[in-house]
């Protein structure tokens, strides 16, 4: 049976989502291990996307093919059984049967990421793991102006880490909202898909705009240049959260 | 000079506030070590109250006596200098000169604690360190009714861990508010002072009321009995945060 489930995790303590060598602790590796302990079946968990070391997820959609006749946990109790095997910072929710043609990555219509910047004089010990601490001045209106040039369908090669090979670097960004909630700048980006490090490079570029190092209008030129060197630095992983994944 | 400063910390990784043996990592120990690294002075940091292992603070008020002539960091930059020496989950704020007769514990007028219960079917990886996860039914109106008997001046011996020696177990509770904010039950307790484990035993008792094991009216009898055995269990440390300390 093809089974779909949702996972939330705080990535701080893990080497990203994708499984690596045996002694490297990853979200995928821990999920597969928990499933093995519960069912004695070796499965491959496929996520809607990889997340890097230190990146978090509120709704990572996963899939596995498993023989449900060979164990005795009904699907509606499977999340509780898995959570009992998993650390507290990885939580499985809503396990359900999926159709045979469902694929969590290829079927994605909209992916949403949130990047959080703690914009304050002091760190906050309670959200430090999920925010990039930025105690210097940022002009949020400038950042919003720069963000306008990113929305739409463009070749985003400039916002892609150099060492990736993809068929096309054209993507569609549906929205890019920037809001200051108390002392946290929340940057919400929804798109058809994202290149490697794309959200973090966009955020790093908008920070350059916000601190006055780049003019908002220069963002349009960066995109047109298709040159990674013109964009800002890659913002730290800890501020990034895979927020949601939407299918048809 | 007598110096007052405010500290916020997430207690998850520490063996409480109060300094212990050299190889036990405590908040007080780390603060004193950071001060030593900055000033080469051995000082004693006095807090407004101890917090146990795993307990957090949003505003712990601290004091130290230090020779400010012997180092070259102005007080208004001292917090930044300390934060550079401290882990990210301990943050020093608002360092200022205090009067010679100020004492962060004896001068307290009102102390406020917050206890957080994650009242949901699933854990939340982002707030798991600061909430007690309770996935079973709780009747919050019953908890509020039981809480009414606690407000006021009473002998709270029933809510005090057995092994403490204090002059009097009479304290005044000014307020005890219970609110469900999304899926978190926030219990805010303000009082003149608290006995050892008092907030956690009050919360453990209110949970017994909320889950139907005790009638709300029984809380009055528990207090009258002055017997710890009649109260509920001590709720886990991780849900407790020292919220604020108020002086004259």
Tab-separated table of C-alpha atoms in Angstrom:
chain	number	residue	atom	x	y	z
A	1	UNK	CA	0.000	0.000	0.000
A	2	UNK	CA	1.167	3.528	-0.776
A	3	UNK	CA	1.002	5.551	2.445
A	4	UNK	CA	1.228	9.334	2.771
A	5	UNK	CA	2.061	11.120	6.003
A	6	UNK	CA	2.926	14.588	7.231
A	7	UNK	CA	5.972	15.327	9.329
A	8	UNK	CA	6.906	18.401	11.388
A	9	UNK	CA	10.437	18.741	12.688
A	10	UNK	CA	12.901	21.135	14.189
A	11	UNK	CA	16.026	20.550	12.122
A	12	UNK	CA	18.542	21.941	14.621
A	13	UNK	CA	19.875	18.579	15.757
A	14	UNK	CA	19.854	16.810	12.386
A	15	UNK	CA	21.935	16.609	9.248
A	16	UNK	CA	19.025	17.518	7.045
A	17	UNK	CA	16.185	15.419	5.676
A	18	UNK	CA	17.880	13.172	3.115
A	19	UNK	CA	19.466	9.944	4.286
A	20	UNK	CA	23.248	9.768	4.092
A	21	UNK	CA	25.804	7.359	5.451
A	22	UNK	CA	24.750	5.171	8.365
A	23	UNK	CA	26.380	7.211	11.103
A	24	UNK	CA	24.893	10.549	9.977
A	25	UNK	CA	21.601	11.334	11.701
A	26	UNK	CA	18.935	12.531	9.277
A	27	UNK	CA	15.166	12.927	9.403
A	28	UNK	CA	14.632	10.358	6.643
A	29	UNK	CA	16.960	7.920	8.367
A	30	UNK	CA	15.132	8.239	11.694
A	31	UNK	CA	11.717	7.863	10.034
A	32	UNK	CA	12.810	4.703	8.215
A	33	UNK	CA	14.323	3.333	11.413
A	34	UNK	CA	11.111	3.966	13.381
A	35	UNK	CA	9.066	2.273	10.647
A	36	UNK	CA	11.433	-0.695	10.702
A	37	UNK	CA	11.141	-1.011	14.484
A	38	UNK	CA	7.345	-0.996	14.222
A	39	UNK	CA	6.884	-3.223	11.174
A	40	UNK	CA	10.188	-5.031	10.534
A	41	UNK	CA	9.961	-3.704	6.977
A	42	UNK	CA	12.744	-1.826	5.225
A	43	UNK	CA	11.060	1.057	3.409
A	44	UNK	CA	12.247	4.153	1.599
A	45	UNK	CA	10.615	7.364	2.777
A	46	UNK	CA	10.298	9.949	-0.003
A	47	UNK	CA	9.777	13.571	1.024
A	48	UNK	CA	8.253	16.456	-0.914
A	49	UNK	CA	11.690	18.038	-0.862
A	50	UNK	CA	15.015	17.861	0.885
A	51	UNK	CA	15.830	20.228	3.681
A	52	UNK	CA	19.411	21.091	4.602
A	53	UNK	CA	21.063	20.721	7.993
A	54	UNK	CA	19.362	23.026	10.491
A	55	UNK	CA	16.313	23.698	8.285
A	56	UNK	CA	12.899	22.966	9.816
A	57	UNK	CA	9.524	21.777	8.530
A	58	UNK	CA	5.980	22.422	9.664
A	59	UNK	CA	4.487	20.270	6.947
A	60	UNK	CA	6.830	17.972	5.079
A	61	UNK	CA	4.722	15.512	3.074
A	62	UNK	CA	6.168	11.996	2.872
A	63	UNK	CA	5.372	8.756	1.165
A	64	UNK	CA	6.280	5.109	1.605
A	65	UNK	CA	5.241	1.843	0.044
A	66	UNK	CA	4.625	-0.719	2.750
A	67	UNK	CA	2.902	-4.057	3.167
A	68	UNK	CA	0.163	-3.156	5.638
A	69	UNK	CA	-1.020	-6.770	5.891
A	70	UNK	CA	2.232	-7.777	7.549
A	71	UNK	CA	1.803	-5.720	10.735
A	72	UNK	CA	-1.026	-5.001	13.131
A	73	UNK	CA	-1.135	-1.236	13.631
A	74	UNK	CA	-4.116	0.408	11.934
A	75	UNK	CA	-3.139	3.464	9.872
A	76	UNK	CA	-5.086	5.828	12.153
A	77	UNK	CA	-2.838	4.808	15.025
A	78	UNK	CA	0.367	4.621	13.086
A	79	UNK	CA	1.423	8.218	13.803
A	80	UNK	CA	1.196	7.670	17.568
A	81	UNK	CA	3.207	4.477	17.283
A	82	UNK	CA	5.863	6.245	15.208
A	83	UNK	CA	6.018	9.244	17.540
A	84	UNK	CA	6.711	6.906	20.441
A	85	UNK	CA	9.829	5.756	18.538
A	86	UNK	CA	10.943	9.201	17.362
A	87	UNK	CA	12.665	12.038	19.255
A	88	UNK	CA	10.315	14.818	20.444
A	89	UNK	CA	11.514	17.242	17.786
A	90	UNK	CA	10.227	15.039	14.952
A	91	UNK	CA	6.448	14.555	14.875
A	92	UNK	CA	4.447	12.432	12.425
A	93	UNK	CA	0.827	13.432	11.733
A	94	UNK	CA	-2.100	12.288	9.593
A	95	UNK	CA	-1.032	8.963	8.159
A	96	UNK	CA	-3.335	7.928	5.316
A	97	UNK	CA	-3.529	5.762	2.237
A	98	UNK	CA	-2.474	7.495	-0.983
A	99	UNK	CA	-3.287	6.633	-4.581
A	100	UNK	CA	-0.695	4.612	-6.469
A	101	UNK	CA	0.192	7.508	-8.755
A	102	UNK	CA	0.814	9.974	-5.921
A	103	UNK	CA	4.363	11.282	-5.641
A	104	UNK	CA	5.113	13.884	-2.944
A	105	UNK	CA	7.702	15.728	-5.034
A	106	UNK	CA	6.498	15.503	-8.641
A	107	UNK	CA	2.852	16.210	-7.780
A	108	UNK	CA	3.576	19.442	-5.894
A	109	UNK	CA	1.647	22.480	-7.135
A	110	UNK	CA	2.694	25.070	-4.543
A	111	UNK	CA	5.488	24.963	-2.020
A	112	UNK	CA	5.670	27.552	0.744
A	113	UNK	CA	8.687	28.425	2.824
A	114	UNK	CA	8.921	30.812	5.759
A	115	UNK	CA	12.152	32.538	6.673
A	116	UNK	CA	12.326	34.174	10.103
A	117	UNK	CA	14.678	36.973	11.135
A	118	UNK	CA	14.810	37.986	14.782
A	119	UNK	CA	15.095	41.743	14.358
A	120	UNK	CA	15.974	42.924	17.849
A	121	UNK	CA	18.870	44.068	20.028
A	122	UNK	CA	18.908	40.781	21.947
A	123	UNK	CA	18.624	37.148	21.026
A	124	UNK	CA	15.484	35.307	22.189
A	125	UNK	CA	16.489	31.977	23.782
A	126	UNK	CA	13.053	30.501	23.019
A	127	UNK	CA	13.134	30.978	19.250
A	128	UNK	CA	16.867	31.156	18.627
A	129	UNK	CA	16.899	27.786	16.839
A	130	UNK	CA	14.374	28.932	14.238
A	131	UNK	CA	15.438	32.523	13.583
A	132	UNK	CA	18.414	34.301	12.066
A	133	UNK	CA	19.387	36.898	14.662
A	134	UNK	CA	19.928	40.276	13.031
A	135	UNK	CA	20.547	43.131	15.495
A	136	UNK	CA	21.295	45.819	12.877
A	137	UNK	CA	19.042	48.229	11.039
A	138	UNK	CA	16.804	46.924	8.242
A	139	UNK	CA	14.391	49.040	6.200
A	140	UNK	CA	11.468	46.704	5.661
A	141	UNK	CA	9.788	48.927	3.077
A	142	UNK	CA	12.900	48.708	0.931
A	143	UNK	CA	12.860	44.921	1.300
A	144	UNK	CA	9.217	44.828	0.195
A	145	UNK	CA	10.070	46.931	-2.863
A	146	UNK	CA	12.935	44.627	-3.802
A	147	UNK	CA	10.708	41.583	-3.313
A	148	UNK	CA	8.257	42.768	-5.987
A	149	UNK	CA	10.789	42.015	-8.729
A	150	UNK	CA	11.006	38.389	-7.641
A	151	UNK	CA	7.294	37.572	-7.926
A	152	UNK	CA	6.394	36.011	-11.281
A	153	UNK	CA	7.982	33.556	-13.687
A	154	UNK	CA	11.692	34.157	-14.191
A	155	UNK	CA	14.963	32.417	-14.807
A	156	UNK	CA	16.253	32.364	-11.226
A	157	UNK	CA	19.762	31.132	-11.974
A	158	UNK	CA	21.118	34.075	-9.952
A	159	UNK	CA	19.450	32.656	-6.818
A	160	UNK	CA	20.782	29.117	-7.241
A	161	UNK	CA	23.858	27.714	-5.555
A	162	UNK	CA	26.458	27.203	-8.268
A	163	UNK	CA	27.011	23.477	-7.862
A	164	UNK	CA	23.595	22.140	-8.880
A	165	UNK	CA	22.483	20.576	-12.110
A	166	UNK	CA	18.873	21.077	-13.068
A	167	UNK	CA	17.141	20.990	-16.449
A	168	UNK	CA	15.842	24.504	-16.119
A	169	UNK	CA	16.321	27.337	-13.664
A	170	UNK	CA	12.964	28.900	-14.556
A	171	UNK	CA	10.495	28.919	-11.665
A	172	UNK	CA	7.318	30.771	-10.760
A	173	UNK	CA	7.061	32.667	-7.482
A	174	UNK	CA	3.392	33.198	-6.606
A	175	UNK	CA	3.910	35.391	-3.571
A	176	UNK	CA	6.650	36.920	-1.473
A	177	UNK	CA	5.268	38.567	1.678
A	178	UNK	CA	7.357	40.315	4.297
A	179	UNK	CA	5.801	41.109	7.674
A	180	UNK	CA	7.204	42.328	10.961
A	181	UNK	CA	5.348	40.477	13.742
A	182	UNK	CA	6.512	41.939	17.049
A	183	UNK	CA	10.299	41.584	16.644
A	184	UNK	CA	10.329	38.840	14.002
A	185	UNK	CA	10.481	39.534	10.272
A	186	UNK	CA	8.574	36.729	8.572
A	187	UNK	CA	9.318	36.259	4.895
A	188	UNK	CA	6.785	33.931	3.261
A	189	UNK	CA	7.593	32.677	-0.208
A	190	UNK	CA	5.274	30.479	-2.261
A	191	UNK	CA	6.370	29.056	-5.581
A	192	UNK	CA	5.992	26.286	-8.107
A	193	UNK	CA	9.330	24.950	-6.957
A	194	UNK	CA	12.674	26.169	-5.709
A	195	UNK	CA	16.275	25.814	-6.809
A	196	UNK	CA	18.986	24.748	-4.382
A	197	UNK	CA	19.392	27.393	-1.643
A	198	UNK	CA	17.025	29.684	-3.567
A	199	UNK	CA	15.015	30.902	-0.564
A	200	UNK	CA	18.128	31.539	1.499
A	201	UNK	CA	19.821	33.471	-1.335
A	202	UNK	CA	16.656	35.526	-1.921
A	203	UNK	CA	16.568	36.359	1.812
A	204	UNK	CA	20.274	37.190	1.821
A	205	UNK	CA	19.686	39.512	-1.137
A	206	UNK	CA	16.680	41.213	0.490
A	207	UNK	CA	18.767	41.787	3.623
A	208	UNK	CA	21.361	43.586	1.461
A	209	UNK	CA	18.514	45.739	0.169
A	210	UNK	CA	17.130	46.298	3.675
A	211	UNK	CA	20.468	47.377	5.118
A	212	UNK	CA	21.050	49.806	2.269
A	213	UNK	CA	23.837	47.980	0.462
A	214	UNK	CA	21.706	47.446	-2.657
A	215	UNK	CA	18.905	49.490	-4.177
A	216	UNK	CA	15.534	47.677	-4.432
A	217	UNK	CA	15.589	48.155	-8.222
A	218	UNK	CA	18.882	46.285	-8.443
A	219	UNK	CA	17.025	43.032	-7.714
A	220	UNK	CA	15.583	43.194	-11.241
A	221	UNK	CA	19.111	43.510	-12.647
A	222	UNK	CA	20.365	40.607	-10.540
A	223	UNK	CA	17.662	38.356	-11.976
A	224	UNK	CA	18.373	39.547	-15.540
A	225	UNK	CA	22.082	38.876	-15.073
A	226	UNK	CA	21.487	35.178	-14.195
A	227	UNK	CA	24.728	35.477	-12.231
A	228	UNK	CA	24.864	34.118	-8.676
A	229	UNK	CA	27.737	36.484	-7.850
A	230	UNK	CA	25.471	39.517	-8.167
A	231	UNK	CA	22.998	38.311	-5.541
A	232	UNK	CA	23.458	38.599	-1.775
A	233	UNK	CA	24.954	35.950	0.487
A	234	UNK	CA	23.097	32.755	1.415
A	235	UNK	CA	21.171	33.481	4.642
A	236	UNK	CA	21.730	30.979	7.490
A	237	UNK	CA	19.826	27.678	7.409
A	238	UNK	CA	18.389	28.007	10.923
A	239	UNK	CA	15.897	30.729	9.868
A	240	UNK	CA	14.294	28.563	7.166
A	241	UNK	CA	11.169	26.430	7.584
A	242	UNK	CA	9.399	24.338	4.945
A	243	UNK	CA	5.970	25.676	5.707
A	244	UNK	CA	3.540	23.838	3.494
A	245	UNK	CA	3.219	21.780	0.339
A	246	UNK	CA	0.031	21.855	-1.709
A	247	UNK	CA	-1.153	19.313	-4.277
A	248	UNK	CA	-4.000	19.432	-6.798
B	1	UNK	CA	29.461	48.893	42.385
B	2	UNK	CA	26.217	46.948	42.783
B	3	UNK	CA	25.010	45.958	39.322
B	4	UNK	CA	21.563	44.635	38.401
B	5	UNK	CA	20.822	42.775	35.192
B	6	UNK	CA	18.039	40.778	33.618
B	7	UNK	CA	18.528	37.330	32.173
B	8	UNK	CA	16.327	35.235	29.880
B	9	UNK	CA	17.138	31.581	29.376
B	10	UNK	CA	15.812	28.308	28.097
B	11	UNK	CA	16.626	25.887	30.895
B	12	UNK	CA	16.483	22.689	28.824
B	13	UNK	CA	20.232	22.163	28.626
B	14	UNK	CA	21.131	23.281	32.156
B	15	UNK	CA	21.091	21.911	35.660
B	16	UNK	CA	19.024	24.804	36.972
B	17	UNK	CA	20.035	28.299	37.988
B	18	UNK	CA	21.977	27.781	41.211
B	19	UNK	CA	25.675	26.972	41.009
B	20	UNK	CA	26.685	23.486	42.074
B	21	UNK	CA	29.877	21.515	41.770
B	22	UNK	CA	32.361	22.603	39.112
B	23	UNK	CA	31.433	20.014	36.509
B	24	UNK	CA	27.671	20.679	36.683
B	25	UNK	CA	26.552	23.271	34.148
B	26	UNK	CA	24.238	25.882	35.658
B	27	UNK	CA	23.004	29.312	34.609
B	28	UNK	CA	24.669	31.015	37.578
B	29	UNK	CA	27.916	29.194	36.876
B	30	UNK	CA	27.938	30.251	33.218
B	31	UNK	CA	27.107	33.867	34.096
B	32	UNK	CA	29.935	34.038	36.629
B	33	UNK	CA	32.325	32.435	34.153
B	34	UNK	CA	31.403	34.950	31.415
B	35	UNK	CA	31.904	37.825	33.870
B	36	UNK	CA	35.276	36.412	34.860
B	37	UNK	CA	36.368	36.119	31.229
B	38	UNK	CA	35.395	39.738	30.607
B	39	UNK	CA	36.697	41.322	33.813
B	40	UNK	CA	39.054	38.816	35.489
B	41	UNK	CA	36.935	39.289	38.619
B	42	UNK	CA	35.402	36.448	40.602
B	43	UNK	CA	31.876	37.548	41.468
B	44	UNK	CA	28.808	35.867	42.933
B	45	UNK	CA	25.651	36.307	40.880
B	46	UNK	CA	22.518	36.368	43.020
B	47	UNK	CA	19.203	35.672	41.304
B	48	UNK	CA	15.683	36.635	42.302
B	49	UNK	CA	15.000	32.945	42.798
B	50	UNK	CA	16.372	29.567	41.877
B	51	UNK	CA	14.972	27.642	38.980
B	52	UNK	CA	15.205	23.855	38.760
B	53	UNK	CA	16.715	21.801	35.953
B	54	UNK	CA	14.700	22.316	32.783
B	55	UNK	CA	12.846	25.398	34.082
B	56	UNK	CA	13.080	28.561	31.980
B	57	UNK	CA	13.111	32.303	32.632
B	58	UNK	CA	11.922	35.270	30.625
B	59	UNK	CA	12.977	37.771	33.264
B	60	UNK	CA	15.275	36.512	35.979
B	61	UNK	CA	16.634	39.547	37.862
B	62	UNK	CA	20.243	39.193	38.984
B	63	UNK	CA	22.735	41.166	41.004
B	64	UNK	CA	26.495	41.229	41.405
B	65	UNK	CA	28.978	43.422	43.245
B	66	UNK	CA	31.854	44.244	40.935
B	67	UNK	CA	34.701	46.732	40.707
B	68	UNK	CA	33.764	48.637	37.560
B	69	UNK	CA	36.936	50.720	37.672
B	70	UNK	CA	39.045	47.641	36.996
B	71	UNK	CA	37.730	46.893	33.505
B	72	UNK	CA	36.921	48.968	30.451
B	73	UNK	CA	33.474	47.916	29.298
B	74	UNK	CA	30.814	50.573	29.954
B	75	UNK	CA	27.682	49.157	31.608
B	76	UNK	CA	25.511	49.932	28.593
B	77	UNK	CA	27.690	47.606	26.515
B	78	UNK	CA	28.170	44.967	29.152
B	79	UNK	CA	25.188	42.839	28.080
B	80	UNK	CA	26.505	42.561	24.513
B	81	UNK	CA	29.926	41.604	25.797
B	82	UNK	CA	28.420	38.959	28.078
B	83	UNK	CA	26.156	37.569	25.360
B	84	UNK	CA	29.203	37.055	23.154
B	85	UNK	CA	30.583	34.769	25.876
B	86	UNK	CA	27.323	32.949	26.669
B	87	UNK	CA	25.494	30.198	24.761
B	88	UNK	CA	22.591	31.432	22.604
B	89	UNK	CA	19.975	30.080	25.013
B	90	UNK	CA	21.096	32.411	27.818
B	91	UNK	CA	20.657	36.132	27.108
B	92	UNK	CA	21.617	39.044	29.356
B	93	UNK	CA	19.656	42.297	29.036
B	94	UNK	CA	19.520	45.747	30.615
B	95	UNK	CA	22.604	45.923	32.801
B	96	UNK	CA	22.378	48.891	35.187
B	97	UNK	CA	23.688	50.212	38.468
B	98	UNK	CA	21.563	49.288	41.483
B	99	UNK	CA	21.351	50.924	44.886
B	100	UNK	CA	23.446	49.378	47.642
B	101	UNK	CA	20.402	48.129	49.541
B	102	UNK	CA	18.879	46.344	46.533
B	103	UNK	CA	18.544	42.579	46.839
B	104	UNK	CA	16.885	40.684	43.967
B	105	UNK	CA	15.286	38.091	46.264
B	106	UNK	CA	14.394	39.924	49.470
B	107	UNK	CA	13.056	43.018	47.704
B	108	UNK	CA	10.602	41.089	45.500
B	109	UNK	CA	6.993	42.277	45.713
B	110	UNK	CA	5.401	40.128	43.039
B	111	UNK	CA	6.742	37.084	41.263
B	112	UNK	CA	4.971	35.708	38.216
B	113	UNK	CA	5.326	32.233	36.739
B	114	UNK	CA	3.812	30.837	33.585
B	115	UNK	CA	3.159	27.135	33.140
B	116	UNK	CA	2.419	25.906	29.616
B	117	UNK	CA	0.578	22.737	28.681
B	118	UNK	CA	0.473	21.681	25.031
B	119	UNK	CA	-3.105	20.437	24.859
B	120	UNK	CA	-3.208	18.666	21.521
B	121	UNK	CA	-3.098	15.250	19.894
B	122	UNK	CA	0.451	15.789	18.622
B	123	UNK	CA	3.616	17.240	20.053
B	124	UNK	CA	4.870	20.500	18.548
B	125	UNK	CA	8.620	20.215	17.832
B	126	UNK	CA	9.025	24.000	18.035
B	127	UNK	CA	7.717	24.452	21.586
B	128	UNK	CA	8.298	20.985	23.005
B	129	UNK	CA	11.078	22.206	25.306
B	130	UNK	CA	8.802	24.720	27.033
B	131	UNK	CA	5.504	22.826	27.272
B	132	UNK	CA	4.187	19.799	29.104
B	133	UNK	CA	2.568	17.693	26.376
B	134	UNK	CA	-0.870	16.518	27.497
B	135	UNK	CA	-2.852	14.692	24.775
B	136	UNK	CA	-5.819	13.701	26.987
B	137	UNK	CA	-9.066	15.494	27.815
B	138	UNK	CA	-8.987	18.454	30.202
B	139	UNK	CA	-12.030	20.500	31.251
B	140	UNK	CA	-10.619	24.004	31.503
B	141	UNK	CA	-13.721	25.429	33.205
B	142	UNK	CA	-13.264	22.924	36.022
B	143	UNK	CA	-9.599	23.953	36.298
B	144	UNK	CA	-10.633	27.614	36.546
B	145	UNK	CA	-13.125	26.765	39.317
B	146	UNK	CA	-10.493	24.863	41.269
B	147	UNK	CA	-8.012	27.718	40.817
B	148	UNK	CA	-10.324	30.186	42.607
B	149	UNK	CA	-9.633	28.474	45.947
B	150	UNK	CA	-5.911	29.100	45.580
B	151	UNK	CA	-6.078	32.884	45.138
B	152	UNK	CA	-5.592	34.768	48.426
B	153	UNK	CA	-3.454	34.383	51.530
B	154	UNK	CA	-3.242	30.794	52.758
B	155	UNK	CA	-0.964	28.293	54.390
B	156	UNK	CA	0.211	26.467	51.251
B	157	UNK	CA	2.041	23.627	52.985
B	158	UNK	CA	0.034	21.169	50.849
B	159	UNK	CA	1.685	22.581	47.717
B	160	UNK	CA	5.247	22.384	49.041
B	161	UNK	CA	7.694	19.562	48.366
B	162	UNK	CA	8.177	17.703	51.640
B	163	UNK	CA	11.900	18.175	52.036
B	164	UNK	CA	12.129	21.946	52.458
B	165	UNK	CA	12.604	23.985	55.585
B	166	UNK	CA	11.071	27.438	55.576
B	167	UNK	CA	9.966	29.697	58.437
B	168	UNK	CA	6.417	29.913	57.226
B	169	UNK	CA	4.421	28.229	54.481
B	170	UNK	CA	1.953	31.125	54.286
B	171	UNK	CA	1.997	32.942	50.963
B	172	UNK	CA	-0.303	35.261	49.043
B	173	UNK	CA	-1.412	34.402	45.522
B	174	UNK	CA	-2.606	37.553	43.753
B	175	UNK	CA	-3.845	35.932	40.578
B	176	UNK	CA	-4.163	32.557	38.912
B	177	UNK	CA	-5.328	32.833	35.317
B	178	UNK	CA	-5.893	29.929	32.968
B	179	UNK	CA	-6.251	30.565	29.247
B	180	UNK	CA	-6.316	28.334	26.206
B	181	UNK	CA	-4.382	30.121	23.437
B	182	UNK	CA	-4.729	28.018	20.273
B	183	UNK	CA	-3.582	24.623	21.598
B	184	UNK	CA	-1.578	25.809	24.611
B	185	UNK	CA	-3.046	26.127	28.103
B	186	UNK	CA	-1.236	29.015	29.784
B	187	UNK	CA	-1.448	29.079	33.560
B	188	UNK	CA	-0.220	32.416	34.951
B	189	UNK	CA	0.368	32.608	38.686
B	190	UNK	CA	1.425	35.779	40.494
B	191	UNK	CA	2.255	35.734	44.172
B	192	UNK	CA	4.226	37.309	46.988
B	193	UNK	CA	6.531	34.321	46.872
B	194	UNK	CA	6.463	30.607	46.212
B	195	UNK	CA	7.398	27.483	48.151
B	196	UNK	CA	9.624	24.818	46.640
B	197	UNK	CA	7.835	23.216	43.660
B	198	UNK	CA	4.671	25.142	44.547
B	199	UNK	CA	3.710	26.182	41.019
B	200	UNK	CA	4.326	22.701	39.646
B	201	UNK	CA	2.247	21.047	42.395
B	202	UNK	CA	-0.571	23.570	41.874
B	203	UNK	CA	-0.522	22.757	38.137
B	204	UNK	CA	-0.428	19.016	38.851
B	205	UNK	CA	-3.448	19.451	41.135
B	206	UNK	CA	-5.380	21.521	38.591
B	207	UNK	CA	-4.708	18.853	35.966
B	208	UNK	CA	-6.296	16.278	38.338
B	209	UNK	CA	-9.320	18.582	38.539
B	210	UNK	CA	-9.356	19.122	34.766
B	211	UNK	CA	-9.246	15.427	33.959
B	212	UNK	CA	-12.074	14.686	36.421
B	213	UNK	CA	-10.068	12.875	39.080
B	214	UNK	CA	-10.805	15.596	41.682
B	215	UNK	CA	-13.738	17.938	42.149
B	216	UNK	CA	-12.875	21.663	41.927
B	217	UNK	CA	-14.175	22.164	45.494
B	218	UNK	CA	-11.691	19.595	46.776
B	219	UNK	CA	-8.883	22.143	46.211
B	220	UNK	CA	-10.184	24.070	49.239
B	221	UNK	CA	-9.966	20.899	51.354
B	222	UNK	CA	-6.447	20.154	50.116
B	223	UNK	CA	-5.274	23.594	51.250
B	224	UNK	CA	-7.041	23.216	54.629
B	225	UNK	CA	-5.428	19.801	55.156
B	226	UNK	CA	-1.882	21.257	54.831
B	227	UNK	CA	-0.960	17.760	53.625
B	228	UNK	CA	1.166	17.388	50.481
B	229	UNK	CA	-0.197	13.874	49.941
B	230	UNK	CA	-3.669	15.224	49.212
B	231	UNK	CA	-2.513	17.420	46.324
B	232	UNK	CA	-1.818	16.245	42.775
B	233	UNK	CA	1.557	15.197	41.397
B	234	UNK	CA	4.341	17.676	40.631
B	235	UNK	CA	3.937	18.709	36.992
B	236	UNK	CA	7.089	18.378	34.821
B	237	UNK	CA	9.720	21.117	35.046
B	238	UNK	CA	9.872	21.776	31.304
B	239	UNK	CA	6.474	23.545	31.270
B	240	UNK	CA	7.524	26.142	33.848
B	241	UNK	CA	8.886	29.621	33.100
B	242	UNK	CA	9.828	32.343	35.590
B	243	UNK	CA	7.925	35.075	33.853
B	244	UNK	CA	8.584	38.257	35.737
B	245	UNK	CA	9.740	39.686	39.048
B	246	UNK	CA	8.444	43.043	40.268
B	247	UNK	CA	9.969	45.304	42.912
B	248	UNK	CA	8.639	48.409	44.668
